[in-house]
Amino acid sequence: MDFLLSLSKRIDQLSEWIGKWVAWLVLASVLVSAANAISRKAFNLSSNAFLEIQWYMFAAVFMLAAGYTLMRQEHVKIDVVSGRFSKRTQIWIDIAGICFFLFPFVIYIIKLAMPLVINAYVTQEMSSNAGGLIRWPVFAMLPLGMLFLGIQGISELIKRFAFLQGMIPDPSKKQGAKTPEEEFAEFLLQKEVAAREAAQIGAQK
Amino acid sequence: MTEFLIANMAPIMFVSLIIFLMFGYAVTFSLAACGLFFGFVGVELGVIQASFLQSLPLRMFGIMQNDTLLAIPFFTFMGLILERSGMAEDLLDTIGQLFGPIRGGLAYAVIFVGAMLAATTGVVAASVISMGLISLPIMLRYGYDRRIAGGVIAASGTLAQIIPPSLVLIVLADQLGKSVGDLYKGAFIPGFVLTGLYVGYIVLISFIRPQWVPALPLEARTIKESDGSSGLRSLSILTVISVAMSVAFAKWLPDTTPTDETIVVSMCVGVGFAFFAAIVNKATKMGLLSNMAERVTFVLIPPLALIFLVLGTIFLGIATPTEGGAMGAVGALVMALARNRIDMKLIRQAMDSTMKLSCFVLFILIGATVFSLAFQGVDGPIWVEHLLSGLPGGQMGFLIVVNILVFVLAFFLDFFELAFIIIPLIGPVAEKLGIDLVWFGVLLAVNMQTSFMHPPFGFALFYLRSVAPAEDYIDKVTKQPVKKITIEQIYWGAVPFVIIQIIMVALIIAFPGLVSSGQSKEPTVDAEAVLMQMRADTATDAAAEAAQTSDADQVDPVKALMESMKEDQGKKP
């Protein structure tokens, strides 16, 4: 089990690393899209390559980050029913979900997608738009993203079994301790609200 | 047994989907697993051809190429940056001071700011949290009824979901196969009518239960002149002049200008004038304008500028919704940087949250695609169509049943799940019944807005709960003890607004004209104007749509096949 747990830790580190770098593509695609819109209007200058790189980047964001998102427990669940069960039952539900829902899906999609990616690579398929980009890198995001997802699934599975044996704390809690909303609320409380209250007290005096 | 299975695959599959979802594992994988399971069963039973599922990766490539959905990360990122920029807080502060001294004033301020924020961004959490932290304590300090205070904050936050640019409308447009711009235009008037209904509710309360929404004492106002006067006269004069200039400009524009363009451009003129006056006043220290007038002008400029940058450019046909989102995101970044309110850590956080949200949304779509492909394989859409088009009352019966269905499902599902699972099933039926899909989309968006307010899972309530005072405390200004807000108070506060939402749904059904349709049907509009409008519309979306359709045709042979089949069926009777 120790070996498995260290494997799981490695996988988590990998996903963390991927998530950290892929996130930059969000900013990049925003900037490219805005720049493209402005240059198209202002200078009548635009190219299909710029239009296509936007969705290439977005595809990379949501495909490659699938494993990271799984690790962060951000793929939403409907816990109307399962929320009433005990923690152990919920963990068993997760285990069943990973084994019977997640893995077959990941494997099947990789199996179907790989021949298409290889074909696109061999034929060097290009975009049908003039000045468009080569296709296989973006097609490759699909099996690659699924692969990351599957690997992270293994880590999640290990963590859940380890929890059942009492070796680690609850893995299904959202990591990173705070949601962005919580952090935002805290930020507001510290800076804004305090300053405003002080101003009001000052005004009253 | 096998025959029974084959004959009833579609209903069995649909019921199984509910079981798969309620099982409690991630929605996206439950959807996909349900689809794959029935896909294999279908192949085994000979209902589906083995090659049918082969087109799955092609469909997923199609999702990756979807230009419309690219707007989701852009608007999310924009919202996240904006919530840190301090714009919401400034607005709440100033508008609260402005309206505060009238009865129900703080509630009006919350609704107004909620609508304003909604028109700049599409994120619910930000508005609710800001308002919960800044306006709620003030409301409690001066003795607002807790249910009213909580309800109005949660509901005003959800306006972000119906007033463009909202994520709901983007997703709905994509699923219904309509342009985002059309849905934005359609949702414009309903969004403001809804805001008006919220205001109407507060007006009603201020007459029948004045003690629930007290006016603030005048001492609570900190923005005032050095001689102690409120400075409202100066503000009203400025307002009158600005409005007059807008109206004059609108009249001066040629009659052929499309309505939305007239509104946008004229508003810019009026606001530009007010801004100019405020700048001159500040620079020359002439004291022509009161402090209040100056503050209100300055605080309104950033959101109005962003609204123009995003909605204005989309409506004028300068930018596609996707580009509008990107420009808005850059605008928000610039604004936050200019105010020195953002650092690398916050940008990282915003990117991280945007990435996770995009991933979870797009994966629900991917899961739903697997499901719907298999569902098509077992002739599910035909079953749904028979079920829904056979309802008594034709169109009206269909609308009532669908709305009740969505309303009930909104208790359990959030709108992304609703949109990706339900819309592909009911959209085609609606079209076949002759319902305008833009109108239908706006109707559903108003209905789905309740999924944020439904106790006990509504997100807006959940966010409000997380920032509302959970313990009794001593107010810092008045030094009086204030009681905490209980979860029941928040729930009960939301109920009237859920009812308002139902009223709004009924209004849209009763007066379809509320949703201005892309293909203006009113005979009163002269042909020239329609033509201009159409030209503007096509300019907006031509590029995006052309790219999309050609791509979609290439990648998605199955879908194309299904569609042509549907068309054939449509011709037969």
mmCIF file of N, CA and C in Angstrom, chain B residues 257-320:
data_model
loop_
_atom_site.group_PDB
_atom_site.id
_atom_site.type_symbol
_atom_site.label_atom_id
_atom_site.label_comp_id
_atom_site.label_asym_id
_atom_site.label_seq_id
_atom_site.Cartn_x
_atom_site.Cartn_y
_atom_site.Cartn_z
ATOM 1 N N THR B 257 -31.808 53.590 -38.457
ATOM 2 C CA THR B 257 -30.889 52.929 -37.532
ATOM 3 C C THR B 257 -31.639 51.888 -36.702
ATOM 4 N N PRO B 258 -31.093 50.687 -36.578
ATOM 5 C CA PRO B 258 -31.770 49.676 -35.767
ATOM 6 C C PRO B 258 -31.928 50.138 -34.319
ATOM 7 N N THR B 259 -33.005 49.655 -33.675
ATOM 8 C CA THR B 259 -33.319 50.117 -32.327
ATOM 9 C C THR B 259 -32.161 49.916 -31.370
ATOM 10 N N ASP B 260 -31.570 48.705 -31.387
ATOM 11 C CA ASP B 260 -30.537 48.434 -30.385
ATOM 12 C C ASP B 260 -29.330 49.342 -30.592
ATOM 13 N N GLU B 261 -29.022 49.609 -31.860
ATOM 14 C CA GLU B 261 -27.896 50.494 -32.119
ATOM 15 C C GLU B 261 -28.196 51.899 -31.600
ATOM 16 N N THR B 262 -29.431 52.365 -31.862
ATOM 17 C CA THR B 262 -29.825 53.685 -31.378
ATOM 18 C C THR B 262 -29.648 53.767 -29.869
ATOM 19 N N ILE B 263 -30.150 52.752 -29.167
ATOM 20 C CA ILE B 263 -30.076 52.777 -27.705
ATOM 21 C C ILE B 263 -28.619 52.844 -27.257
ATOM 22 N N VAL B 264 -27.805 51.962 -27.804
ATOM 23 C CA VAL B 264 -26.415 51.882 -27.361
ATOM 24 C C VAL B 264 -25.686 53.193 -27.620
ATOM 25 N N VAL B 265 -25.799 53.698 -28.846
ATOM 26 C CA VAL B 265 -25.047 54.908 -29.207
ATOM 27 C C VAL B 265 -25.537 56.103 -28.408
ATOM 28 N N SER B 266 -26.861 56.255 -28.262
ATOM 29 C CA SER B 266 -27.389 57.410 -27.536
ATOM 30 C C SER B 266 -26.958 57.375 -26.082
ATOM 31 N N MET B 267 -26.996 56.171 -25.499
ATOM 32 C CA MET B 267 -26.572 56.058 -24.104
ATOM 33 C C MET B 267 -25.127 56.519 -23.959
ATOM 34 N N CYS B 268 -24.310 56.147 -24.930
ATOM 35 C CA CYS B 268 -22.908 56.541 -24.874
ATOM 36 C C CYS B 268 -22.777 58.060 -24.870
ATOM 37 N N VAL B 269 -23.601 58.703 -25.686
ATOM 38 C CA VAL B 269 -23.529 60.158 -25.767
ATOM 39 C C VAL B 269 -23.878 60.775 -24.415
ATOM 40 N N GLY B 270 -25.002 60.328 -23.831
ATOM 41 C CA GLY B 270 -25.429 60.878 -22.550
ATOM 42 C C GLY B 270 -24.396 60.648 -21.461
ATOM 43 N N VAL B 271 -23.928 59.405 -21.352
ATOM 44 C CA VAL B 271 -22.953 59.071 -20.318
ATOM 45 C C VAL B 271 -21.647 59.822 -20.547
ATOM 46 N N GLY B 272 -21.278 59.912 -21.821
ATOM 47 C CA GLY B 272 -20.049 60.633 -22.153
ATOM 48 C C GLY B 272 -20.136 62.075 -21.690
ATOM 49 N N PHE B 273 -21.314 62.683 -21.867
ATOM 50 C CA PHE B 273 -21.483 64.066 -21.436
ATOM 51 C C PHE B 273 -21.301 64.179 -19.914
ATOM 52 N N ALA B 274 -21.975 63.273 -19.167
ATOM 53 C CA ALA B 274 -21.894 63.320 -17.711
ATOM 54 C C ALA B 274 -20.439 63.156 -17.262
ATOM 55 N N PHE B 275 -19.756 62.244 -17.907
ATOM 56 C CA PHE B 275 -18.368 61.978 -17.548
ATOM 57 C C PHE B 275 -17.516 63.221 -17.812
ATOM 58 N N PHE B 276 -17.746 63.821 -18.962
ATOM 59 C CA PHE B 276 -17.002 65.016 -19.332
ATOM 60 C C PHE B 276 -17.234 66.120 -18.292
ATOM 61 N N ALA B 277 -18.500 66.306 -17.923
ATOM 62 C CA ALA B 277 -18.833 67.334 -16.936
ATOM 63 C C ALA B 277 -18.119 67.061 -15.624
ATOM 64 N N ALA B 278 -18.139 65.793 -15.204
ATOM 65 C CA ALA B 278 -17.521 65.448 -13.926
ATOM 66 C C ALA B 278 -16.013 65.690 -13.959
ATOM 67 N N ILE B 279 -15.397 65.340 -15.089
ATOM 68 C CA ILE B 279 -13.946 65.525 -15.220
ATOM 69 C C ILE B 279 -13.609 67.021 -15.153
ATOM 70 N N VAL B 280 -14.362 67.797 -15.944
ATOM 71 C CA VAL B 280 -14.116 69.242 -15.965
ATOM 72 C C VAL B 280 -14.276 69.809 -14.563
ATOM 73 N N ASN B 281 -15.350 69.367 -13.894
ATOM 74 C CA ASN B 281 -15.632 69.865 -12.561
ATOM 75 C C ASN B 281 -14.500 69.538 -11.605
ATOM 76 N N LYS B 282 -14.008 68.308 -11.710
ATOM 77 C CA LYS B 282 -12.949 67.875 -10.800
ATOM 78 C C LYS B 282 -11.651 68.625 -11.088
ATOM 79 N N ALA B 283 -11.358 68.771 -12.388
ATOM 80 C CA ALA B 283 -10.091 69.374 -12.772
ATOM 81 C C ALA B 283 -10.063 70.860 -12.428
ATOM 82 N N THR B 284 -11.177 71.541 -12.688
ATOM 83 C CA THR B 284 -11.163 72.996 -12.497
ATOM 84 C C THR B 284 -11.591 73.390 -11.095
ATOM 85 N N LYS B 285 -12.101 72.404 -10.323
ATOM 86 C CA LYS B 285 -12.585 72.690 -8.958
ATOM 87 C C LYS B 285 -13.601 73.833 -8.957
ATOM 88 N N MET B 286 -14.450 73.839 -9.992
ATOM 89 C CA MET B 286 -15.418 74.922 -10.080
ATOM 90 C C MET B 286 -16.563 74.730 -9.107
ATOM 91 N N GLY B 287 -16.781 73.466 -8.703
ATOM 92 C CA GLY B 287 -17.870 73.224 -7.770
ATOM 93 C C GLY B 287 -19.238 73.354 -8.415
ATOM 94 N N LEU B 288 -19.289 73.123 -9.726
ATOM 95 C CA LEU B 288 -20.588 73.164 -10.398
ATOM 96 C C LEU B 288 -21.423 71.949 -10.010
ATOM 97 N N LEU B 289 -20.734 70.836 -9.818
ATOM 98 C CA LEU B 289 -21.434 69.606 -9.469
ATOM 99 C C LEU B 289 -21.222 69.327 -7.984
ATOM 100 N N SER B 290 -22.226 68.700 -7.372
ATOM 101 C CA SER B 290 -22.070 68.338 -5.969
ATOM 102 C C SER B 290 -21.176 67.109 -5.862
ATOM 103 N N ASN B 291 -20.725 66.817 -4.659
ATOM 104 C CA ASN B 291 -19.927 65.611 -4.443
ATOM 105 C C ASN B 291 -20.679 64.372 -4.886
ATOM 106 N N MET B 292 -21.979 64.349 -4.536
ATOM 107 C CA MET B 292 -22.779 63.175 -4.883
ATOM 108 C C MET B 292 -22.823 62.984 -6.389
ATOM 109 N N ALA B 293 -23.067 64.072 -7.103
ATOM 110 C CA ALA B 293 -23.164 63.958 -8.560
ATOM 111 C C ALA B 293 -21.846 63.462 -9.146
ATOM 112 N N GLU B 294 -20.758 63.975 -8.601
ATOM 113 C CA GLU B 294 -19.460 63.579 -9.122
ATOM 114 C C GLU B 294 -19.191 62.105 -8.820
ATOM 115 N N ARG B 295 -19.470 61.718 -7.580
ATOM 116 C CA ARG B 295 -19.213 60.328 -7.188
ATOM 117 C C ARG B 295 -20.036 59.357 -8.028
ATOM 118 N N VAL B 296 -21.324 59.672 -8.168
ATOM 119 C CA VAL B 296 -22.203 58.772 -8.924
ATOM 120 C C VAL B 296 -21.701 58.632 -10.356
ATOM 121 N N THR B 297 -21.311 59.756 -10.937
ATOM 122 C CA THR B 297 -20.820 59.692 -12.319
ATOM 123 C C THR B 297 -19.576 58.824 -12.418
ATOM 124 N N PHE B 298 -18.629 59.082 -11.521
ATOM 125 C CA PHE B 298 -17.378 58.335 -11.616
ATOM 126 C C PHE B 298 -17.575 56.845 -11.354
ATOM 127 N N VAL B 299 -18.488 56.530 -10.449
ATOM 128 C CA VAL B 299 -18.662 55.131 -10.094
ATOM 129 C C VAL B 299 -19.413 54.385 -11.194
ATOM 130 N N LEU B 300 -20.217 55.120 -11.957
ATOM 131 C CA LEU B 300 -20.983 54.447 -13.014
ATOM 132 C C LEU B 300 -20.170 54.253 -14.288
ATOM 133 N N ILE B 301 -19.113 55.024 -14.433
ATOM 134 C CA ILE B 301 -18.374 54.956 -15.698
ATOM 135 C C ILE B 301 -17.757 53.580 -15.961
ATOM 136 N N PRO B 302 -17.014 52.992 -14.989
ATOM 137 C CA PRO B 302 -16.364 51.707 -15.319
ATOM 138 C C PRO B 302 -17.337 50.626 -15.778
ATOM 139 N N PRO B 303 -18.450 50.396 -15.018
ATOM 140 C CA PRO B 303 -19.353 49.353 -15.522
ATOM 141 C C PRO B 303 -19.969 49.709 -16.869
ATOM 142 N N LEU B 304 -20.330 50.977 -17.048
ATOM 143 C CA LEU B 304 -20.931 51.342 -18.333
ATOM 144 C C LEU B 304 -19.930 51.171 -19.467
ATOM 145 N N ALA B 305 -18.683 51.516 -19.204
ATOM 146 C CA ALA B 305 -17.661 51.337 -20.237
ATOM 147 C C ALA B 305 -17.528 49.861 -20.590
ATOM 148 N N LEU B 306 -17.540 49.008 -19.561
ATOM 149 C CA LEU B 306 -17.427 47.570 -19.826
ATOM 150 C C LEU B 306 -18.648 47.057 -20.574
ATOM 151 N N ILE B 307 -19.825 47.560 -20.167
ATOM 152 C CA ILE B 307 -21.044 47.121 -20.850
ATOM 153 C C ILE B 307 -20.960 47.481 -22.329
ATOM 154 N N PHE B 308 -20.460 48.698 -22.579
ATOM 155 C CA PHE B 308 -20.327 49.072 -23.978
ATOM 156 C C PHE B 308 -19.315 48.177 -24.687
ATOM 157 N N LEU B 309 -18.196 47.957 -24.010
ATOM 158 C CA LEU B 309 -17.124 47.172 -24.617
ATOM 159 C C LEU B 309 -17.621 45.779 -25.002
ATOM 160 N N VAL B 310 -18.456 45.196 -24.147
ATOM 161 C CA VAL B 310 -18.910 43.828 -24.401
ATOM 162 C C VAL B 310 -20.217 43.822 -25.190
ATOM 163 N N LEU B 311 -21.285 44.314 -24.543
ATOM 164 C CA LEU B 311 -22.606 44.221 -25.180
ATOM 165 C C LEU B 311 -22.720 45.159 -26.361
ATOM 166 N N GLY B 312 -22.195 46.368 -26.186
ATOM 167 C CA GLY B 312 -22.288 47.347 -27.260
ATOM 168 C C GLY B 312 -21.679 46.814 -28.534
ATOM 169 N N THR B 313 -20.462 46.279 -28.404
ATOM 170 C CA THR B 313 -19.792 45.796 -29.618
ATOM 171 C C THR B 313 -20.531 44.593 -30.200
ATOM 172 N N ILE B 314 -21.108 43.763 -29.333
ATOM 173 C CA ILE B 314 -21.836 42.604 -29.859
ATOM 174 C C ILE B 314 -23.095 43.075 -30.591
ATOM 175 N N PHE B 315 -23.849 43.991 -29.954
ATOM 176 C CA PHE B 315 -25.108 44.445 -30.552
ATOM 177 C C PHE B 315 -24.868 45.253 -31.819
ATOM 178 N N LEU B 316 -23.786 46.024 -31.817
ATOM 179 C CA LEU B 316 -23.509 46.831 -33.002
ATOM 180 C C LEU B 316 -22.939 45.988 -34.132
ATOM 181 N N GLY B 317 -22.632 44.736 -33.814
ATOM 182 C CA GLY B 317 -22.098 43.875 -34.857
ATOM 183 C C GLY B 317 -20.604 44.078 -35.077
ATOM 184 N N ILE B 318 -19.959 44.760 -34.132
ATOM 185 C CA ILE B 318 -18.512 44.958 -34.292
ATOM 186 C C ILE B 318 -17.772 43.682 -33.900
ATOM 187 N N ALA B 319 -18.265 43.006 -32.859
ATOM 188 C CA ALA B 319 -17.567 41.821 -32.371
ATOM 189 C C ALA B 319 -18.535 40.651 -32.252
ATOM 190 N N THR B 320 -18.015 39.448 -32.400
ATOM 191 C CA THR B 320 -18.822 38.271 -32.082
ATOM 192 C C THR B 320 -18.879 38.160 -30.565
#
